[in-house]
Amino acid sequence: MPNAFVDLVPEGGLKLTPRHYSYLKISEGCNHRCSFCIIPSLRGDLVSRRVDAVLREAEKLVHAGTKELLIISQDTSAYGVDTRHETRQWKGRDVRAHMTDLARELGQLRTPDGATPWVRLHYVYPYPHVDQVIPLMAEGLLTPYLDIPFQHAAPNVLKAMKRPANEAKVLDRIRKWRDICPDIAIRSSFVVGFPGETEADFDYLLQWLDEAQLDRVGAFRFEPVEGAAANDLPGAVPEEVKEERYQRIMEKTAAISAAKLAAKVGRVLPVIIDEVGEADEDGSVGATARSQADAPEIDGNVFLRDVGEGLQPGSILNVLIEDADEHDLYGVPHIQG
Amino acid sequence: MCAPIMATKIPEAPKVGMVSLGCPKALVDSERILTKLRSDGYQMSADYAGADVVLVNTCGFLDSAKEESLEAIGEAIAENGRVIVTGCMGNEAELIRQKFPQVLAVTGAHQYEAVVNAVHEASPPCPMHSSIWCPKAASS
């Protein structure tokens, strides 16, 4: 049966994001059983898409105007575990369903005007093989950005969460990642007030954050979600203590973020334009953009002044960073010469 | 010579509204559902008033997110009335039906076929369209 309406569907499918960035989901479900999370009961165990299907979708999106691909799943670094990393042909090459292979191939894509699209990895579980993608960032194939939820640092809290409890090694690995790719932006999220979290555990987390110097941090107050194993754990943390710890972690991470952003003042960085403003009475136009360290919706912005005519959402250009605050940067287009 | 063309009123394609809540993973589900519905001949509506049926793609990760999802379902029912619920809160169909007996269907996360079928049932696609616009039929 021919279907006339297929012609009405844009090449990359119908999107709910702006044209210049797209989410690309590579798998569904999760094999982990973190005690605070009910997603496996909602979405089941890991089911990975075929790597050629993922790459074909990515290519279509990039042809249709996407400049930035956001790789998502429930567990991006587990990609292909369920299919034993099944190999498929792509552009005459054998490609495994594996995060590293996928990342390398995504880095070969080119926009219609020949540019390398930005490619971000989200929801990366801290497996050892995550180390393999950092060199790809240093080579420019992947955007130097890693969204890797650590959830906590204190070993007994991580154990109660049923998470890998090798936080000291994680600090070593972060150091090595920064040696390989100094500009890597690391985003993570943490739960405070998890059952059994003592004041000492929380202090340990704050000290760990001082060491780790993460670029972007999201924090959540523990919530007992119906059906989660963590609800039955002893040592529930009172609401007011959770709130106090939440305020303290936010304060700590805001200070780290402010210092990291302040260090970017004076540098020239590539940004992608999200929105171009209206001209003000002097005729100057501003724009809202993001650097490679900023994923859409969840991270900060780079606010630009005097961007001139003809700039479109999705344009990528170099800007001189002039100012910074806790979460955002401020800059102006950088004219070479 | 041109033969006179009979003016026949082409029936309007049903319009679907979408309220997408939660994380980017849920957003991709919304995109896939809408892509399928578009290829089935549905049009999209950007507001409640213009929609024949409204899909609410819910988040069920935290209790606060569930609250927000229930609020969104309530708003869609008040503003439009014909509502299909899908997504991560879909496994709590009983709670949703208890609160909002009017919902037309409740489907779970990652159940694209179920939600698309529910839309077909609530607002059948117009079969006329594929014969009028079928490019193969037009060229042969």
mmCIF file with all atom_site columns, N, CA and C in Angstrom, chain B residues 6-55:
data_model
loop_
_atom_site.group_PDB
_atom_site.id
_atom_site.type_symbol
_atom_site.label_atom_id
_atom_site.label_alt_id
_atom_site.label_comp_id
_atom_site.label_asym_id
_atom_site.label_entity_id
_atom_site.label_seq_id
_atom_site.pdbx_PDB_ins_code
_atom_site.Cartn_x
_atom_site.Cartn_y
_atom_site.Cartn_z
_atom_site.occupancy
_atom_site.B_iso_or_equiv
_atom_site.pdbx_formal_charge
_atom_site.auth_seq_id
_atom_site.auth_comp_id
_atom_site.auth_asym_id
_atom_site.auth_atom_id
_atom_site.pdbx_PDB_model_num
ATOM 1   N N  . MET B 1 6  ? -14.822 19.092 -10.919 1.00 0.00 ? 6  MET B N  1
ATOM 2   C CA . MET B 1 6  ? -15.858 19.083 -9.881  1.00 0.00 ? 6  MET B CA 1
ATOM 3   C C  . MET B 1 6  ? -15.213 19.474 -8.557  1.00 0.00 ? 6  MET B C  1
ATOM 4   N N  . ALA B 1 7  ? -15.802 20.461 -7.940  1.00 0.00 ? 7  ALA B N  1
ATOM 5   C CA . ALA B 1 7  ? -15.277 20.852 -6.634  1.00 0.00 ? 7  ALA B CA 1
ATOM 6   C C  . ALA B 1 7  ? -15.851 19.938 -5.558  1.00 0.00 ? 7  ALA B C  1
ATOM 7   N N  . THR B 1 8  ? -14.983 19.111 -5.021  1.00 0.00 ? 8  THR B N  1
ATOM 8   C CA . THR B 1 8  ? -15.445 18.277 -3.904  1.00 0.00 ? 8  THR B CA 1
ATOM 9   C C  . THR B 1 8  ? -14.738 18.748 -2.645  1.00 0.00 ? 8  THR B C  1
ATOM 10  N N  . LYS B 1 9  ? -15.482 18.772 -1.593  1.00 0.00 ? 9  LYS B N  1
ATOM 11  C CA . LYS B 1 9  ? -14.887 19.221 -0.329  1.00 0.00 ? 9  LYS B CA 1
ATOM 12  C C  . LYS B 1 9  ? -14.010 18.101 0.228   1.00 0.00 ? 9  LYS B C  1
ATOM 13  N N  . ILE B 1 10 ? -12.746 18.407 0.356   1.00 0.00 ? 10 ILE B N  1
ATOM 14  C CA . ILE B 1 10 ? -11.833 17.411 0.936   1.00 0.00 ? 10 ILE B CA 1
ATOM 15  C C  . ILE B 1 10 ? -12.029 17.423 2.448   1.00 0.00 ? 10 ILE B C  1
ATOM 16  N N  . PRO B 1 11 ? -12.339 16.260 3.010   1.00 0.00 ? 11 PRO B N  1
ATOM 17  C CA . PRO B 1 11 ? -12.534 16.256 4.459   1.00 0.00 ? 11 PRO B CA 1
ATOM 18  C C  . PRO B 1 11 ? -11.236 16.603 5.174   1.00 0.00 ? 11 PRO B C  1
ATOM 19  N N  . GLU B 1 12 ? -11.374 17.391 6.228   1.00 0.00 ? 12 GLU B N  1
ATOM 20  C CA . GLU B 1 12 ? -10.177 17.810 6.970   1.00 0.00 ? 12 GLU B CA 1
ATOM 21  C C  . GLU B 1 12 ? -9.580  16.645 7.740   1.00 0.00 ? 12 GLU B C  1
ATOM 22  N N  . ALA B 1 13 ? -8.275  16.577 7.739   1.00 0.00 ? 13 ALA B N  1
ATOM 23  C CA . ALA B 1 13 ? -7.603  15.537 8.534   1.00 0.00 ? 13 ALA B CA 1
ATOM 24  C C  . ALA B 1 13 ? -7.794  15.849 10.016  1.00 0.00 ? 13 ALA B C  1
ATOM 25  N N  . PRO B 1 14 ? -7.978  14.819 10.816  1.00 0.00 ? 14 PRO B N  1
ATOM 26  C CA . PRO B 1 14 ? -8.089  15.082 12.249  1.00 0.00 ? 14 PRO B CA 1
ATOM 27  C C  . PRO B 1 14 ? -6.791  15.663 12.802  1.00 0.00 ? 14 PRO B C  1
ATOM 28  N N  . LYS B 1 15 ? -6.957  16.512 13.826  1.00 0.00 ? 15 LYS B N  1
ATOM 29  C CA . LYS B 1 15 ? -5.780  17.187 14.395  1.00 0.00 ? 15 LYS B CA 1
ATOM 30  C C  . LYS B 1 15 ? -5.484  16.667 15.790  1.00 0.00 ? 15 LYS B C  1
ATOM 31  N N  . VAL B 1 16 ? -4.193  16.470 16.028  1.00 0.00 ? 16 VAL B N  1
ATOM 32  C CA . VAL B 1 16 ? -3.736  15.930 17.305  1.00 0.00 ? 16 VAL B CA 1
ATOM 33  C C  . VAL B 1 16 ? -2.918  16.987 18.044  1.00 0.00 ? 16 VAL B C  1
ATOM 34  N N  . GLY B 1 17 ? -3.238  17.191 19.300  1.00 0.00 ? 17 GLY B N  1
ATOM 35  C CA . GLY B 1 17 ? -2.425  18.055 20.158  1.00 0.00 ? 17 GLY B CA 1
ATOM 36  C C  . GLY B 1 17 ? -1.530  17.184 21.023  1.00 0.00 ? 17 GLY B C  1
ATOM 37  N N  . MET B 1 18 ? -0.373  17.696 21.409  1.00 0.00 ? 18 MET B N  1
ATOM 38  C CA . MET B 1 18 ? 0.553   16.892 22.219  1.00 0.00 ? 18 MET B CA 1
ATOM 39  C C  . MET B 1 18 ? 1.102   17.739 23.361  1.00 0.00 ? 18 MET B C  1
ATOM 40  N N  . VAL B 1 19 ? 0.966   17.236 24.566  1.00 0.00 ? 19 VAL B N  1
ATOM 41  C CA . VAL B 1 19 ? 1.625   17.847 25.723  1.00 0.00 ? 19 VAL B CA 1
ATOM 42  C C  . VAL B 1 19 ? 2.701   16.870 26.152  1.00 0.00 ? 19 VAL B C  1
ATOM 43  N N  . SER B 1 20 ? 3.982   17.253 25.996  1.00 0.00 ? 20 SER B N  1
ATOM 44  C CA . SER B 1 20 ? 5.088   16.340 26.277  1.00 0.00 ? 20 SER B CA 1
ATOM 45  C C  . SER B 1 20 ? 5.792   16.766 27.555  1.00 0.00 ? 20 SER B C  1
ATOM 46  N N  . LEU B 1 21 ? 5.744   15.909 28.562  1.00 0.00 ? 21 LEU B N  1
ATOM 47  C CA . LEU B 1 21 ? 6.363   16.225 29.847  1.00 0.00 ? 21 LEU B CA 1
ATOM 48  C C  . LEU B 1 21 ? 7.608   15.366 30.047  1.00 0.00 ? 21 LEU B C  1
ATOM 49  N N  . GLY B 1 22 ? 8.440   15.775 31.004  1.00 0.00 ? 22 GLY B N  1
ATOM 50  C CA . GLY B 1 22 ? 9.547   14.916 31.423  1.00 0.00 ? 22 GLY B CA 1
ATOM 51  C C  . GLY B 1 22 ? 10.826  15.107 30.629  1.00 0.00 ? 22 GLY B C  1
ATOM 52  N N  . CYS B 1 23 ? 11.618  14.045 30.575  1.00 0.00 ? 23 CYS B N  1
ATOM 53  C CA . CYS B 1 23 ? 13.005  14.112 30.113  1.00 0.00 ? 23 CYS B CA 1
ATOM 54  C C  . CYS B 1 23 ? 13.084  14.030 28.578  1.00 0.00 ? 23 CYS B C  1
ATOM 55  N N  . PRO B 1 24 ? 14.279  14.251 28.017  1.00 0.00 ? 24 PRO B N  1
ATOM 56  C CA . PRO B 1 24 ? 14.443  14.136 26.560  1.00 0.00 ? 24 PRO B CA 1
ATOM 57  C C  . PRO B 1 24 ? 14.084  12.759 26.015  1.00 0.00 ? 24 PRO B C  1
ATOM 58  N N  . LYS B 1 25 ? 14.207  11.719 26.853  1.00 0.00 ? 25 LYS B N  1
ATOM 59  C CA . LYS B 1 25 ? 13.867  10.369 26.381  1.00 0.00 ? 25 LYS B CA 1
ATOM 60  C C  . LYS B 1 25 ? 12.368  10.293 26.098  1.00 0.00 ? 25 LYS B C  1
ATOM 61  N N  . ALA B 1 26 ? 11.583  10.933 26.965  1.00 0.00 ? 26 ALA B N  1
ATOM 62  C CA . ALA B 1 26 ? 10.137  10.994 26.734  1.00 0.00 ? 26 ALA B CA 1
ATOM 63  C C  . ALA B 1 26 ? 9.836   11.884 25.531  1.00 0.00 ? 26 ALA B C  1
ATOM 64  N N  . LEU B 1 27 ? 10.626  12.936 25.360  1.00 0.00 ? 27 LEU B N  1
ATOM 65  C CA . LEU B 1 27 ? 10.426  13.835 24.209  1.00 0.00 ? 27 LEU B CA 1
ATOM 66  C C  . LEU B 1 27 ? 10.613  13.082 22.895  1.00 0.00 ? 27 LEU B C  1
ATOM 67  N N  . VAL B 1 28 ? 11.619  12.200 22.858  1.00 0.00 ? 28 VAL B N  1
ATOM 68  C CA . VAL B 1 28 ? 11.841  11.393 21.652  1.00 0.00 ? 28 VAL B CA 1
ATOM 69  C C  . VAL B 1 28 ? 10.640  10.473 21.406  1.00 0.00 ? 28 VAL B C  1
ATOM 70  N N  . ASP B 1 29 ? 10.069  9.919  22.483  1.00 0.00 ? 29 ASP B N  1
ATOM 71  C CA . ASP B 1 29 ? 8.856   9.103  22.318  1.00 0.00 ? 29 ASP B CA 1
ATOM 72  C C  . ASP B 1 29 ? 7.746   9.942  21.682  1.00 0.00 ? 29 ASP B C  1
ATOM 73  N N  . SER B 1 30 ? 7.583   11.174 22.173  1.00 0.00 ? 30 SER B N  1
ATOM 74  C CA . SER B 1 30 ? 6.561   12.069 21.596  1.00 0.00 ? 30 SER B CA 1
ATOM 75  C C  . SER B 1 30 ? 6.827   12.295 20.111  1.00 0.00 ? 30 SER B C  1
ATOM 76  N N  . GLU B 1 31 ? 8.095   12.510 19.772  1.00 0.00 ? 31 GLU B N  1
ATOM 77  C CA . GLU B 1 31 ? 8.449   12.741 18.360  1.00 0.00 ? 31 GLU B CA 1
ATOM 78  C C  . GLU B 1 31 ? 8.107   11.521 17.507  1.00 0.00 ? 31 GLU B C  1
ATOM 79  N N  . ARG B 1 32 ? 8.395   10.337 18.050  1.00 0.00 ? 32 ARG B N  1
ATOM 80  C CA . ARG B 1 32 ? 8.118   9.117  17.274  1.00 0.00 ? 32 ARG B CA 1
ATOM 81  C C  . ARG B 1 32 ? 6.618   8.918  17.098  1.00 0.00 ? 32 ARG B C  1
ATOM 82  N N  . ILE B 1 33 ? 5.853   9.191  18.157  1.00 0.00 ? 33 ILE B N  1
ATOM 83  C CA . ILE B 1 33 ? 4.390   9.047  18.069  1.00 0.00 ? 33 ILE B CA 1
ATOM 84  C C  . ILE B 1 33 ? 3.845   10.028 17.027  1.00 0.00 ? 33 ILE B C  1
ATOM 85  N N  . LEU B 1 34 ? 4.313   11.275 17.087  1.00 0.00 ? 34 LEU B N  1
ATOM 86  C CA . LEU B 1 34 ? 3.812   12.290 16.146  1.00 0.00 ? 34 LEU B CA 1
ATOM 87  C C  . LEU B 1 34 ? 4.245   11.977 14.715  1.00 0.00 ? 34 LEU B C  1
ATOM 88  N N  . THR B 1 35 ? 5.458   11.459 14.548  1.00 0.00 ? 35 THR B N  1
ATOM 89  C CA . THR B 1 35 ? 5.934   11.103 13.204  1.00 0.00 ? 35 THR B CA 1
ATOM 90  C C  . THR B 1 35 ? 5.030   10.027 12.612  1.00 0.00 ? 35 THR B C  1
ATOM 91  N N  . LYS B 1 36 ? 4.683   9.034  13.429  1.00 0.00 ? 36 LYS B N  1
ATOM 92  C CA . LYS B 1 36 ? 3.801   7.953  12.962  1.00 0.00 ? 36 LYS B CA 1
ATOM 93  C C  . LYS B 1 36 ? 2.412   8.515  12.621  1.00 0.00 ? 36 LYS B C  1
ATOM 94  N N  . LEU B 1 37 ? 1.884   9.350  13.497  1.00 0.00 ? 37 LEU B N  1
ATOM 95  C CA . LEU B 1 37 ? 0.543   9.903  13.264  1.00 0.00 ? 37 LEU B CA 1
ATOM 96  C C  . LEU B 1 37 ? 0.521   10.787 12.016  1.00 0.00 ? 37 LEU B C  1
ATOM 97  N N  . ARG B 1 38 ? 1.606   11.535 11.805  1.00 0.00 ? 38 ARG B N  1
ATOM 98  C CA . ARG B 1 38 ? 1.679   12.389 10.599  1.00 0.00 ? 38 ARG B CA 1
ATOM 99  C C  . ARG B 1 38 ? 1.636   11.505 9.356   1.00 0.00 ? 38 ARG B C  1
ATOM 100 N N  . SER B 1 39 ? 2.364   10.379 9.396   1.00 0.00 ? 39 SER B N  1
ATOM 101 C CA . SER B 1 39 ? 2.390   9.500  8.220   1.00 0.00 ? 39 SER B CA 1
ATOM 102 C C  . SER B 1 39 ? 1.063   8.765  8.077   1.00 0.00 ? 39 SER B C  1
ATOM 103 N N  . ASP B 1 40 ? 0.243   8.738  9.133   1.00 0.00 ? 40 ASP B N  1
ATOM 104 C CA . ASP B 1 40 ? -1.104  8.175  9.028   1.00 0.00 ? 40 ASP B CA 1
ATOM 105 C C  . ASP B 1 40 ? -2.112  9.232  8.569   1.00 0.00 ? 40 ASP B C  1
ATOM 106 N N  . GLY B 1 41 ? -1.648  10.448 8.336   1.00 0.00 ? 41 GLY B N  1
ATOM 107 C CA . GLY B 1 41 ? -2.528  11.478 7.793   1.00 0.00 ? 41 GLY B CA 1
ATOM 108 C C  . GLY B 1 41 ? -3.039  12.493 8.787   1.00 0.00 ? 41 GLY B C  1
ATOM 109 N N  . TYR B 1 42 ? -2.605  12.397 10.032  1.00 0.00 ? 42 TYR B N  1
ATOM 110 C CA . TYR B 1 42 ? -3.071  13.367 11.027  1.00 0.00 ? 42 TYR B CA 1
ATOM 111 C C  . TYR B 1 42 ? -2.325  14.680 10.867  1.00 0.00 ? 42 TYR B C  1
ATOM 112 N N  . GLN B 1 43 ? -3.008  15.755 11.282  1.00 0.00 ? 43 GLN B N  1
ATOM 113 C CA . GLN B 1 43 ? -2.327  17.037 11.369  1.00 0.00 ? 43 GLN B CA 1
ATOM 114 C C  . GLN B 1 43 ? -2.047  17.326 12.832  1.00 0.00 ? 43 GLN B C  1
ATOM 115 N N  . MET B 1 44 ? -1.122  18.243 13.051  1.00 0.00 ? 44 MET B N  1
ATOM 116 C CA . MET B 1 44 ? -0.786  18.605 14.423  1.00 0.00 ? 44 MET B CA 1
ATOM 117 C C  . MET B 1 44 ? -1.487  19.906 14.784  1.00 0.00 ? 44 MET B C  1
ATOM 118 N N  . SER B 1 45 ? -1.877  20.008 16.020  1.00 0.00 ? 45 SER B N  1
ATOM 119 C CA . SER B 1 45 ? -2.478  21.246 16.491  1.00 0.00 ? 45 SER B CA 1
ATOM 120 C C  . SER B 1 45 ? -1.591  21.823 17.577  1.00 0.00 ? 45 SER B C  1
ATOM 121 N N  . ALA B 1 46 ? -1.356  23.135 17.489  1.00 0.00 ? 46 ALA B N  1
ATOM 122 C CA . ALA B 1 46 ? -0.475  23.767 18.475  1.00 0.00 ? 46 ALA B CA 1
ATOM 123 C C  . ALA B 1 46 ? -1.262  24.218 19.709  1.00 0.00 ? 46 ALA B C  1
ATOM 124 N N  . ASP B 1 47 ? -2.607  24.130 19.663  1.00 0.00 ? 47 ASP B N  1
ATOM 125 C CA . ASP B 1 47 ? -3.373  24.535 20.853  1.00 0.00 ? 47 ASP B CA 1
ATOM 126 C C  . ASP B 1 47 ? -4.487  23.527 21.135  1.00 0.00 ? 47 ASP B C  1
ATOM 127 N N  . TYR B 1 48 ? -5.034  23.641 22.340  1.00 0.00 ? 48 TYR B N  1
ATOM 128 C CA . TYR B 1 48 ? -6.104  22.729 22.749  1.00 0.00 ? 48 TYR B CA 1
ATOM 129 C C  . TYR B 1 48 ? -7.331  22.892 21.861  1.00 0.00 ? 48 TYR B C  1
ATOM 130 N N  . ALA B 1 49 ? -7.667  24.152 21.557  1.00 0.00 ? 49 ALA B N  1
ATOM 131 C CA . ALA B 1 49 ? -8.931  24.433 20.880  1.00 0.00 ? 49 ALA B CA 1
ATOM 132 C C  . ALA B 1 49 ? -8.993  23.769 19.507  1.00 0.00 ? 49 ALA B C  1
ATOM 133 N N  . GLY B 1 50 ? -7.870  23.735 18.807  1.00 0.00 ? 50 GLY B N  1
ATOM 134 C CA . GLY B 1 50 ? -7.876  23.216 17.446  1.00 0.00 ? 50 GLY B CA 1
ATOM 135 C C  . GLY B 1 50 ? -7.715  21.704 17.351  1.00 0.00 ? 50 GLY B C  1
ATOM 136 N N  . ALA B 1 51 ? -7.534  21.034 18.495  1.00 0.00 ? 51 ALA B N  1
ATOM 137 C CA . ALA B 1 51 ? -7.231  19.600 18.457  1.00 0.00 ? 51 ALA B CA 1
ATOM 138 C C  . ALA B 1 51 ? -8.495  18.761 18.561  1.00 0.00 ? 51 ALA B C  1
ATOM 139 N N  . ASP B 1 52 ? -8.569  17.701 17.762  1.00 0.00 ? 52 ASP B N  1
ATOM 140 C CA . ASP B 1 52 ? -9.662  16.731 17.892  1.00 0.00 ? 52 ASP B CA 1
ATOM 141 C C  . ASP B 1 52 ? -9.404  15.796 19.059  1.00 0.00 ? 52 ASP B C  1
ATOM 142 N N  . VAL B 1 53 ? -8.136  15.588 19.341  1.00 0.00 ? 53 VAL B N  1
ATOM 143 C CA . VAL B 1 53 ? -7.761  14.747 20.478  1.00 0.00 ? 53 VAL B CA 1
ATOM 144 C C  . VAL B 1 53 ? -6.406  15.228 20.990  1.00 0.00 ? 53 VAL B C  1
ATOM 145 N N  . VAL B 1 54 ? -6.217  15.173 22.300  1.00 0.00 ? 54 VAL B N  1
ATOM 146 C CA . VAL B 1 54 ? -4.961  15.646 22.899  1.00 0.00 ? 54 VAL B CA 1
ATOM 147 C C  . VAL B 1 54 ? -4.238  14.464 23.555  1.00 0.00 ? 54 VAL B C  1
ATOM 148 N N  . LEU B 1 55 ? -2.963  14.323 23.227  1.00 0.00 ? 55 LEU B N  1
ATOM 149 C CA . LEU B 1 55 ? -2.119  13.303 23.870  1.00 0.00 ? 55 LEU B CA 1
ATOM 150 C C  . LEU B 1 55 ? -1.344  13.970 24.997  1.00 0.00 ? 55 LEU B C  1
#
